[in-house]
Tab-separated table of C-alpha atoms in Angstrom:
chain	number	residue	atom	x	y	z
S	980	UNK	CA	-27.001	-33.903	-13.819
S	981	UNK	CA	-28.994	-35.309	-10.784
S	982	UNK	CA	-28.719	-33.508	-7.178
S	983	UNK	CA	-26.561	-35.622	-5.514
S	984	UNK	CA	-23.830	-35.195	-8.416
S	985	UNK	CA	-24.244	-31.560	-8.474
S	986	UNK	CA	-23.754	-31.547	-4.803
S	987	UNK	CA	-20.594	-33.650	-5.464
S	988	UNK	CA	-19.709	-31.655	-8.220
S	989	UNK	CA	-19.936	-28.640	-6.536
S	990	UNK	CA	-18.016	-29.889	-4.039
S	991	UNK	CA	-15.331	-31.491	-6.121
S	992	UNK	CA	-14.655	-27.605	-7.306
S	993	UNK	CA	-14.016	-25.771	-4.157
S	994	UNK	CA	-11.692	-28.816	-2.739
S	995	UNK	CA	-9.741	-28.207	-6.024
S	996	UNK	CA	-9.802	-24.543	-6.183
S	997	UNK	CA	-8.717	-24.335	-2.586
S	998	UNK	CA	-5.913	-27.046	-3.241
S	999	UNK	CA	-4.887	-24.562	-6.479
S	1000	UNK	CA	-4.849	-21.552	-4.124
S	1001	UNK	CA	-2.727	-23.387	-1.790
S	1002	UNK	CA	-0.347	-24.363	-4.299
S	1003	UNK	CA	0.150	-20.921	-5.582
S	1004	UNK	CA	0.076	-19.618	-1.508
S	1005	UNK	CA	4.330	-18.777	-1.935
S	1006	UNK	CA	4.042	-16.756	-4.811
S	1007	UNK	CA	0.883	-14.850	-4.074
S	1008	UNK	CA	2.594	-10.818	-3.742
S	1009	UNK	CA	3.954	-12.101	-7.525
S	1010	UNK	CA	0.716	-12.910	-8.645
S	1011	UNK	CA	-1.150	-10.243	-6.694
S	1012	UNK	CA	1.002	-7.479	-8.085
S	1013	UNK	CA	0.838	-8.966	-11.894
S	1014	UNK	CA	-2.667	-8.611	-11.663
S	1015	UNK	CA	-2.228	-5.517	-9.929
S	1016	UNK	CA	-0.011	-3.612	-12.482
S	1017	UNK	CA	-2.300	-5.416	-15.197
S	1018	UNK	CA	-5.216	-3.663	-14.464
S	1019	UNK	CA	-2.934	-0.117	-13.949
S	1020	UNK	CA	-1.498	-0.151	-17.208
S	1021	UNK	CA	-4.156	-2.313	-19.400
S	1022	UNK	CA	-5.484	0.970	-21.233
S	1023	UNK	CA	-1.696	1.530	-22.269
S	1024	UNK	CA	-1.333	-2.141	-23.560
S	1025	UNK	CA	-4.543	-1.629	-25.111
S	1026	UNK	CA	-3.124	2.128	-27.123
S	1027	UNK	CA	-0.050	-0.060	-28.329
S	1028	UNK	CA	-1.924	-3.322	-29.646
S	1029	UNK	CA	-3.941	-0.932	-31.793
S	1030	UNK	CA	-1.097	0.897	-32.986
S	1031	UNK	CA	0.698	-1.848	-33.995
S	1032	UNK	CA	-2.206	-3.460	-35.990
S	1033	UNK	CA	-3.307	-6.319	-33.178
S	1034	UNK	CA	-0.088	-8.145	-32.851
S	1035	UNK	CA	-0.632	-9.597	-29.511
S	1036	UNK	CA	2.849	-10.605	-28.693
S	1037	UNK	CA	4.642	-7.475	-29.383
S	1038	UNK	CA	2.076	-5.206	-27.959
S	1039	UNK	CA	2.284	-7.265	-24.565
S	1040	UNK	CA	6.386	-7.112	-24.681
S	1041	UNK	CA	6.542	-3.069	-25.579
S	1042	UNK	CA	4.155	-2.730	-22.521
S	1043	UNK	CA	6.216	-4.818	-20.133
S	1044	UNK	CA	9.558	-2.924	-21.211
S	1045	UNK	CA	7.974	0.279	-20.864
S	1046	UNK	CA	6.731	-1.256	-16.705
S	1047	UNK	CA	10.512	-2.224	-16.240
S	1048	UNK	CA	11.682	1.158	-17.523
S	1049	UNK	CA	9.125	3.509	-15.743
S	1050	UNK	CA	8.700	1.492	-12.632
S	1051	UNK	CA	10.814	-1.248	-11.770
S	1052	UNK	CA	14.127	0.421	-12.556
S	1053	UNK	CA	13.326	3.221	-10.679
S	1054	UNK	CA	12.204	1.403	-7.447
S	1055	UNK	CA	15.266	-0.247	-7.977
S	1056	UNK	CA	17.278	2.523	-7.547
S	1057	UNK	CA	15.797	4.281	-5.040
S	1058	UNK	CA	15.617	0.828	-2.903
S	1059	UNK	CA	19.753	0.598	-3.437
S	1060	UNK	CA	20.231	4.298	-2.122
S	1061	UNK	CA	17.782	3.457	0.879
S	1062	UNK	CA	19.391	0.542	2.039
S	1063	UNK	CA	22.393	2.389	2.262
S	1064	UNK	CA	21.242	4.988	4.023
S	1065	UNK	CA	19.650	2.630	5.931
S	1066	UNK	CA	22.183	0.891	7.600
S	1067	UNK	CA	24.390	3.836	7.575
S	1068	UNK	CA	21.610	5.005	10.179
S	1069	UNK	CA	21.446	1.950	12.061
S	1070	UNK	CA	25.452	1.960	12.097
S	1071	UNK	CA	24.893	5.807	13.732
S	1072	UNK	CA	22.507	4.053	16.386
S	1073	UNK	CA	25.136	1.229	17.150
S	1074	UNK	CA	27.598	3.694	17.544
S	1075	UNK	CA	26.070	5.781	20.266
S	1076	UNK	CA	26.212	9.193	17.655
S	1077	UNK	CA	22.551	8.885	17.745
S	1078	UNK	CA	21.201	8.278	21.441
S	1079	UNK	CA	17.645	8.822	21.459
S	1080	UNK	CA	17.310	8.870	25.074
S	1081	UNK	CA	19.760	11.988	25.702
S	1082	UNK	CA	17.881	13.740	22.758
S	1083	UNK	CA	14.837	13.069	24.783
S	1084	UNK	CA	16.343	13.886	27.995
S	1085	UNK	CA	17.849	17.218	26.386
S	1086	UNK	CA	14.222	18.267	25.021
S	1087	UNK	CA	12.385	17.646	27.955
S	1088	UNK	CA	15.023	20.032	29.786
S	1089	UNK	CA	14.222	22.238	27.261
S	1090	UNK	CA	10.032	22.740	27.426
S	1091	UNK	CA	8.991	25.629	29.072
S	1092	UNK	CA	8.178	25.235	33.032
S	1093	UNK	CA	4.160	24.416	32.864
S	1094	UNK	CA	4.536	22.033	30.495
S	1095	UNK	CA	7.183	20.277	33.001
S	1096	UNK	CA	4.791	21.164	35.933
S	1097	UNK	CA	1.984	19.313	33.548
S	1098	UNK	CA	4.081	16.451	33.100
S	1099	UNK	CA	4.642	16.030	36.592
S	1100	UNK	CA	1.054	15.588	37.657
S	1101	UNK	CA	0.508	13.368	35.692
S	1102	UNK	CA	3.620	11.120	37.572
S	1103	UNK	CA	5.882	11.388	34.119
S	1104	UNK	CA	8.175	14.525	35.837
S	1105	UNK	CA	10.984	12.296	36.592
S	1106	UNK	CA	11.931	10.409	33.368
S	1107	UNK	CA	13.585	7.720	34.627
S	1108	UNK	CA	10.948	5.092	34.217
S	1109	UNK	CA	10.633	6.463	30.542
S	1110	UNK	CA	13.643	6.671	29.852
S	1111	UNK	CA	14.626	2.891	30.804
S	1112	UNK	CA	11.421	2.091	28.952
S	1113	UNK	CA	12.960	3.773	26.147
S	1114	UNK	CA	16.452	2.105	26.529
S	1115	UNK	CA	14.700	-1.001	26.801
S	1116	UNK	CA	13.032	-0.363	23.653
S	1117	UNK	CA	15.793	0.398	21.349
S	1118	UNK	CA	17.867	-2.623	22.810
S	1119	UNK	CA	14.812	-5.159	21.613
S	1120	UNK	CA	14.826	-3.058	18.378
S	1121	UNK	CA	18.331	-3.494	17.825
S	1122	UNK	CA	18.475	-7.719	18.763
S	1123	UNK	CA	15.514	-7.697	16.333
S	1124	UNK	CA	16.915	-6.038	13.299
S	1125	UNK	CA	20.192	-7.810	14.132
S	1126	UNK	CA	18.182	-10.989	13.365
S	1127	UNK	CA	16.501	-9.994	10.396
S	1128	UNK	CA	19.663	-9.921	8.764
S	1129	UNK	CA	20.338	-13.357	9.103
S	1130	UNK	CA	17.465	-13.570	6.765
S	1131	UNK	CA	18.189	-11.309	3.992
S	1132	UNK	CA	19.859	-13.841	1.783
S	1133	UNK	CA	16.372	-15.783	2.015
S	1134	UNK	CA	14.073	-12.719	1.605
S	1135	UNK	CA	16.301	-11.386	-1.489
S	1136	UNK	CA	15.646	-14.856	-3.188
S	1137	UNK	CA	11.678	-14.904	-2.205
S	1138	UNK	CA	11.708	-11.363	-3.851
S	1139	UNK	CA	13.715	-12.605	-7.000
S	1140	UNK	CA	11.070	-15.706	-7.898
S	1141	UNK	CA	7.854	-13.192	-6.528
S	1142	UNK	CA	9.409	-10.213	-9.321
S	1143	UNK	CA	10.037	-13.425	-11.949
S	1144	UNK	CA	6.662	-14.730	-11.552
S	1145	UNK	CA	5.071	-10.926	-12.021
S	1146	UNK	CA	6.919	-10.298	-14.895
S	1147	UNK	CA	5.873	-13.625	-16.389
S	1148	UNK	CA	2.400	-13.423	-15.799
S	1149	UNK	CA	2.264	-9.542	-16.492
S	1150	UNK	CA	3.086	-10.918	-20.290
S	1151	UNK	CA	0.005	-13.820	-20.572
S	1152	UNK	CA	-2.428	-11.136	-18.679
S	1153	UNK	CA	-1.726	-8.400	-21.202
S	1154	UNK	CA	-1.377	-11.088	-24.208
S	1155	UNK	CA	-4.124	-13.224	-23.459
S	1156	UNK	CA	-6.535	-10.598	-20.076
S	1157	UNK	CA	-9.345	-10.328	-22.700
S	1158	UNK	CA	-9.748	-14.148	-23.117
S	1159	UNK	CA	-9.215	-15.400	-19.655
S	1160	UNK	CA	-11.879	-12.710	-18.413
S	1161	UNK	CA	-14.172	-13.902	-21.133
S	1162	UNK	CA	-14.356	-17.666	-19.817
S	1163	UNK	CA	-14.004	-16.030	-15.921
S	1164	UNK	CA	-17.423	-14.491	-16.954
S	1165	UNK	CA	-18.734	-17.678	-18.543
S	1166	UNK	CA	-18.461	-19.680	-15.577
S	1167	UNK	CA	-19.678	-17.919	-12.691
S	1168	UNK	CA	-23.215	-18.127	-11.395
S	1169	UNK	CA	-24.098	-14.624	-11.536
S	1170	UNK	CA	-26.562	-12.388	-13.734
S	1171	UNK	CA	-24.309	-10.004	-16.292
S	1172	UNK	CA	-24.915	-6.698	-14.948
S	1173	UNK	CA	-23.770	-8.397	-11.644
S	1174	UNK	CA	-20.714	-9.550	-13.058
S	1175	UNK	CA	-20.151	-6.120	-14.334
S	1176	UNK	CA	-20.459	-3.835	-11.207
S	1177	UNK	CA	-18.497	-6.415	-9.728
S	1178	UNK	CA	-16.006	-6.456	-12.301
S	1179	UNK	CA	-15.742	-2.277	-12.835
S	1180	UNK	CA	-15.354	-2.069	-8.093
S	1181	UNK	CA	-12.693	-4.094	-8.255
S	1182	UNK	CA	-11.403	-2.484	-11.233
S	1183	UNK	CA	-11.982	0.942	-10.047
S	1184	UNK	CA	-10.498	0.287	-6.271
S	1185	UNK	CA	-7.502	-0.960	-8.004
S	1186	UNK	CA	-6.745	1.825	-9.868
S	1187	UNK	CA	-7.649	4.348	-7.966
S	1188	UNK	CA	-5.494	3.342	-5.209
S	1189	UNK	CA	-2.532	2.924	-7.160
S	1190	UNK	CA	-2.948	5.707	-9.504
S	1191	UNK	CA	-4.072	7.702	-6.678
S	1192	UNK	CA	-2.837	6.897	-3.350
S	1193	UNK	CA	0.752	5.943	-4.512
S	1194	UNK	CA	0.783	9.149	-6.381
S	1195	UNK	CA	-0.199	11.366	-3.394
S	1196	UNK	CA	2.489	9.108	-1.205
S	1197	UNK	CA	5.429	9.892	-3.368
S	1198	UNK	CA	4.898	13.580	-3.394
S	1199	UNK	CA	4.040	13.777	0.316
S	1200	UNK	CA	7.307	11.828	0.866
S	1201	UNK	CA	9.597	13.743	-1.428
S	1202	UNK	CA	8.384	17.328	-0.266
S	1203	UNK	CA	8.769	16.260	3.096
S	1204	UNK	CA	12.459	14.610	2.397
S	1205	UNK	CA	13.482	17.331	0.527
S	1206	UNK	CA	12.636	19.821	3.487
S	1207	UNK	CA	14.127	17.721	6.250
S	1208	UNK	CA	17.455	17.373	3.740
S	1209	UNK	CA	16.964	21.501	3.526
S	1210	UNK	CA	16.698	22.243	7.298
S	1211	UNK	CA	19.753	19.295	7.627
S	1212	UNK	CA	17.707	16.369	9.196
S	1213	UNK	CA	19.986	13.244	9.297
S	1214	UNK	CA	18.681	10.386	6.561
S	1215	UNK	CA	16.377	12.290	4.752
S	1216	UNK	CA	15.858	9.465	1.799
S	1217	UNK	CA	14.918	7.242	5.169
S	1218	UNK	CA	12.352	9.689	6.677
S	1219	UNK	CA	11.152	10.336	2.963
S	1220	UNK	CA	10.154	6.634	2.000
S	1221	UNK	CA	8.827	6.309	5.886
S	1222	UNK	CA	6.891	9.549	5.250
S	1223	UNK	CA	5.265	8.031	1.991
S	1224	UNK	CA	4.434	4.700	3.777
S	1225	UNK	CA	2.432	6.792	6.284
S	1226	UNK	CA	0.912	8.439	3.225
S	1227	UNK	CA	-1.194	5.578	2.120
S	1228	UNK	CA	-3.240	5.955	5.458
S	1229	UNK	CA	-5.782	8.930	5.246
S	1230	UNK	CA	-6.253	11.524	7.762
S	1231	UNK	CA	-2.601	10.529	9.482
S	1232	UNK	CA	-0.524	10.101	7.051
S	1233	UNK	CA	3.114	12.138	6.699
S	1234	UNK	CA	2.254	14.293	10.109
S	1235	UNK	CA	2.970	11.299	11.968
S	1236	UNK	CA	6.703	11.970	11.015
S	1237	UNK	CA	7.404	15.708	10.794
S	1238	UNK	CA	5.097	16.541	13.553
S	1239	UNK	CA	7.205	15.081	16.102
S	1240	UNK	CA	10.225	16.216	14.703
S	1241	UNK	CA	9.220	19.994	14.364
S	1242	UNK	CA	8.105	19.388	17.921
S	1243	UNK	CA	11.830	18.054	18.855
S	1244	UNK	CA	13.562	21.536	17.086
S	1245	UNK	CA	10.873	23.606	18.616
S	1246	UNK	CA	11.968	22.211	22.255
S	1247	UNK	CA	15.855	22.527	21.376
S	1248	UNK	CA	16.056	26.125	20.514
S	1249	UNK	CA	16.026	25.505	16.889
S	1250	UNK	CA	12.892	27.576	16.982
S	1251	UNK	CA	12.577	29.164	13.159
S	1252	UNK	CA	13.662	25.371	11.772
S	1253	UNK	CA	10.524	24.248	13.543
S	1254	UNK	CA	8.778	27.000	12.746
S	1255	UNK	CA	9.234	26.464	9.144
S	1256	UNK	CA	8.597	22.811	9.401
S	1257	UNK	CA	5.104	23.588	11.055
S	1258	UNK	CA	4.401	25.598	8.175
S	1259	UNK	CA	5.600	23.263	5.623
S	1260	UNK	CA	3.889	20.125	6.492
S	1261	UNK	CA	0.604	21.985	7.195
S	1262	UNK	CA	0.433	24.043	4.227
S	1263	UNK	CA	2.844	22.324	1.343
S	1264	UNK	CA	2.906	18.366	2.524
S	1265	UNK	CA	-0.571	18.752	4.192
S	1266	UNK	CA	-2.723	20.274	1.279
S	1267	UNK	CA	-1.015	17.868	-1.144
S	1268	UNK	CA	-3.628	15.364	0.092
S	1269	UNK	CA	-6.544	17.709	0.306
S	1270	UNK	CA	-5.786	18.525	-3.149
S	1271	UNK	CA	-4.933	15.832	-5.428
S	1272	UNK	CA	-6.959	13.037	-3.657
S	1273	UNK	CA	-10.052	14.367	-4.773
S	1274	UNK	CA	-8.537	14.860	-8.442
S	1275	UNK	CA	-6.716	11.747	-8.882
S	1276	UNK	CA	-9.002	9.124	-6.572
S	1277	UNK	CA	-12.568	11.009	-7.007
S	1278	UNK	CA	-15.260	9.316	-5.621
S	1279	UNK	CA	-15.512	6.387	-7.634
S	1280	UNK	CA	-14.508	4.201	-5.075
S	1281	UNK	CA	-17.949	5.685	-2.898
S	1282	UNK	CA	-16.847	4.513	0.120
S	1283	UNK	CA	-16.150	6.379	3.081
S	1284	UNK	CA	-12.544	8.005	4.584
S	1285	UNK	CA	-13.201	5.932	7.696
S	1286	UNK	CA	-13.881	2.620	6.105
S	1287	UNK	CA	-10.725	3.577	3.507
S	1288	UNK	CA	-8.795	3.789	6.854
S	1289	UNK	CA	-9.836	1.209	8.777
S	1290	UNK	CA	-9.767	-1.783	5.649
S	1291	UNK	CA	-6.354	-0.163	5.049
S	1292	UNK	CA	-5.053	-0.777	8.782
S	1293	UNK	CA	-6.353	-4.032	8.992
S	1294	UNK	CA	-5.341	-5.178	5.159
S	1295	UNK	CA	-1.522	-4.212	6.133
S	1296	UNK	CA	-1.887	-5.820	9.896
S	1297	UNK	CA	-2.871	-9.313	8.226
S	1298	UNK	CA	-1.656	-9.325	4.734
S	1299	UNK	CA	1.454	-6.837	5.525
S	1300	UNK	CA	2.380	-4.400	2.338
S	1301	UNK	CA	-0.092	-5.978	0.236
S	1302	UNK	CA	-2.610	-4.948	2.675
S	1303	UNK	CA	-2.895	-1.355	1.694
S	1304	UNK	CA	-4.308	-2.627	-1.426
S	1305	UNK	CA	-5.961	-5.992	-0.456
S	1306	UNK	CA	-7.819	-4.139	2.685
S	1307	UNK	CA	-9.733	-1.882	0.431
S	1308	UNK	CA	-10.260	-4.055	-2.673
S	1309	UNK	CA	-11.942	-6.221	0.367
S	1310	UNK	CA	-13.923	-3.564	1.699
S	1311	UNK	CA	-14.944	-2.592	-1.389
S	1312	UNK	CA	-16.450	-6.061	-2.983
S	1313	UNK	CA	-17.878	-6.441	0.831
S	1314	UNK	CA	-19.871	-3.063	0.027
S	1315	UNK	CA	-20.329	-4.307	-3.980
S	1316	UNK	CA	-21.895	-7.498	-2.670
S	1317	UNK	CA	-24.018	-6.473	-0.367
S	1318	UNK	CA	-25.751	-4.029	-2.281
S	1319	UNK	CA	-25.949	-6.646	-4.747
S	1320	UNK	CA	-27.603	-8.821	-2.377
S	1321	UNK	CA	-29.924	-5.867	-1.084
S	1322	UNK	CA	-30.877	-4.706	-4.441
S	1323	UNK	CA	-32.245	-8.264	-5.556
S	1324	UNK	CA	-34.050	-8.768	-2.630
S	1325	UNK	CA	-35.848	-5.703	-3.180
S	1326	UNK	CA	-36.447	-7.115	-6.927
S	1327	UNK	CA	-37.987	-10.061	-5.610
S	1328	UNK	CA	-39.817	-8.855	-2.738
S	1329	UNK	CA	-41.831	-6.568	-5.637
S	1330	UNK	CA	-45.607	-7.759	-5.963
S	1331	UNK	CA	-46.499	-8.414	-9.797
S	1332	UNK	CA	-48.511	-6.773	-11.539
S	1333	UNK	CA	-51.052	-8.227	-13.502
C-alpha cells in the first residue's frame, strides 16, 4: 500500500470508528457496564464452561442467571424500598415536619458560649443571612427535584433499553470475550507485551474497583444505616445508600454523613447518641476502610490515594455515576501508557553493543 493510501486509510478508520462511537453514544452506561460486569465475573463464566464440557451457550446463560439473581434482583429491591423512602422524606420536607433551618437555629442555640463568641467574630453570630441562605437553598432544591419528576417516565425507559442492551451484550462477551479479544489484539499497532500490561491495568483497575471499592461501600453504608436506624435517625435506608456513595471516594468517604449528624445530637443535648455515633463511625465504619481496602484492592492498581481521589472526582463530575469507574480506569491507562512510552525510549536511547 503506497503512503498516500495509508494516510487515507488511516484516516478512513478513525472517521468510521468515531462515527461507530457516536452511534452507540445513547447506550454507552449499557455497554460500559456489560463490559464492566464481564470482566467481574469472567473467571466464574470461565469455572462453568469447563464444568459443563465447553458448551459455550449454556455456560454464558448459567452465568447471566446467576448476575440477575446475585446482583440485579437485589439492586432491584433495595432501589424499590429507597424510592419509597425517598419521597416519603421529601413529602416530610414539603410538609414543614422537617425544617432544616429551625434544626439549625435550635443547635446553634445550643453550642456552648465560646463557640457562639467564635462565631461571632467571624460576622456569622447573627444567623439571619445564613439562615435565608439556607431557606433559599432548600426552595431551589425543592423547584429542582419537583422538575426532575417530570422526567422520570423518560429516565425509567433510558434505564430499561441501557439494562436490555447489558444483558444482551453480557451474553456475546461471555459466549464469544475470548474471540473478540483475539482479533482486538490482532489489529492494533502495538508490540505483545505492550498489549498485555495494557490489557492486565485495565483489567486489574476494573476489578479491583468493583470487587473492592463497591464491597467496602456497601458495608460502610449498611453499618452506618443500621446505627442511625439504632439511635432512631429518620430514613436510615436514605442516609445508608448516601453513606455508600460517599464510600467510593477515599479519605472522605461515609464521615461526610455521620460526622455532621453526631455533631447535630452532640449540640441538642442528645449527648451519649452522639457520643456513640463518634465512636461508631471512627472505630466500626471508619476502620472498615483501613481494613479491607488493603485486602480486597491491594496494590495492584500502584497508583496513588491522591490520584485514586482526584480521577474519581473528576470521572463522576464529567461522566456522572460511571465516573467512579471511568475516572480511574483513565488514570490508570494514562499511568500504563506513559510508562510504556518512557520505558521504550529508554530501549532505544541504549547504545549497541558490538
Amino acid at each position: 500500500m503506497r503512503a498516500d493510501e495509508n494516510k487515507f486509510f488511516v484516516l478512513l478508520i478513525v472517521v468510521v470508528t468515531l462515527a461507530f462511537g457516536w452511534v452507540l453514544l445513547p447506550f454507552y452506561s449499557g455497554l460500559l457496564w456489560g463490559v464492566v460486569i464481564a470482566i467481574v465475573f469472567t473467571p466464574l463464566h470461565r469455572w462453568l464452561w469447563q464444568r459443563l464440557n465447553g458448551r459455550d451457550n449454556l455456560a454464558a446463560l448459567l452465568t447471566l442467571a446467576i448476575i440477575i439473581m446475585m446482583v440485579l434482583l437485589p439492586l432491584s429491591l433495595i432501589g424499590a424500598a429507597l424510592t419509597k423512602e425517598a419521597a416519603r422524606t421529601y413529602g416530610r420536607f414539603q410538609s414543614g415536619e422537617i425544617d432544616l433551618v429551625r434544626l439549625f437555629r435550635e443547635a446553634t442555640a445550643a453550642l456552648p458560649s465560646w463557640v457562639t463568641d467564635l462565631m461571632k467574630e467571624f460576622d456569622i453570630g447573627s444567623l439571619g443571612a445564613l439562615q435565608q441562605q439556607l431557606s433559599d437553598g432548600l426552595l431551589k432544591s425543592s423547584q429542582f427535584l419537583a422538575g426532575q419528576a417530570l422526567t422520570i417516565g423518560q429516565n425509567t425507559f433510558e434505564f430499561v433499553i441501557n439494562l436490555g442492551v447489558m444483558l444482551y451484550l453480557l451474553f456475546f462477551l461471555f459466549r464469544d470475550g475470548e474471540k473478540l479479544t483475539r482479533r482486538i489484539r490482532g489489529v492494533l499497532p502495538l508490540h505483545e507485551h505492550q498489549l498485555d500490561e495494557l490489557l492486565l491495568k485495565f483489567i486489574v483497575v476494573i476489578r479491583a474497583t468493583i470487587k473492592g471499592n463497591m464491597v467496602i461501600a456497601m458495608l460502610q453504608g449498611a453499618l452506618g444505616g443500621l446505627m442511625l436506624w439504632a439511635l432512631g435517625i429518620g430514613g436510615p435506608l436514605l442516609w445508608a445508600v448516601v453513606m455508600a456513595f460517599l464510600s467510593l471516594l477515599p479519605a472522605v468517604g461515609a464521615g461526610l454523613v455521620w460526622v455532621p449528624i453526631a455533631i447535630y445530637l452532640l449540640a441538642t443535648g442528645a449527648v451519649w447518641k452522639g457520643v456513640v455515633l463518634f465512636a461508631y463511625g471512627a472505630f466500626v465504619i471508619g476502620l472498615v476502610d483501613n481494613l479491607l481496602r488493603p485486602v480486597l484492592v491491594g496494590k495492584d492498581t500502584k497508583m496513588p490515594d491522591y490520584v485514586v481521589l482526584i480521577s474519581t472526582l473528576g470521572g463522576i463530575n464529567v461522566f456522572g455515576l460511571n465516573g467512579f469507574i471511568l475516572g480511574p480506569v483513565i488514570a490508570a491507562m494514562f499511568i500504563a501508557v506513559w510508562d510504556i512510552f518512557g520505558a521504550a525510549k529508554q530501549s532505544d536511547s541504549r547504545p549497541e553493543l558490538g
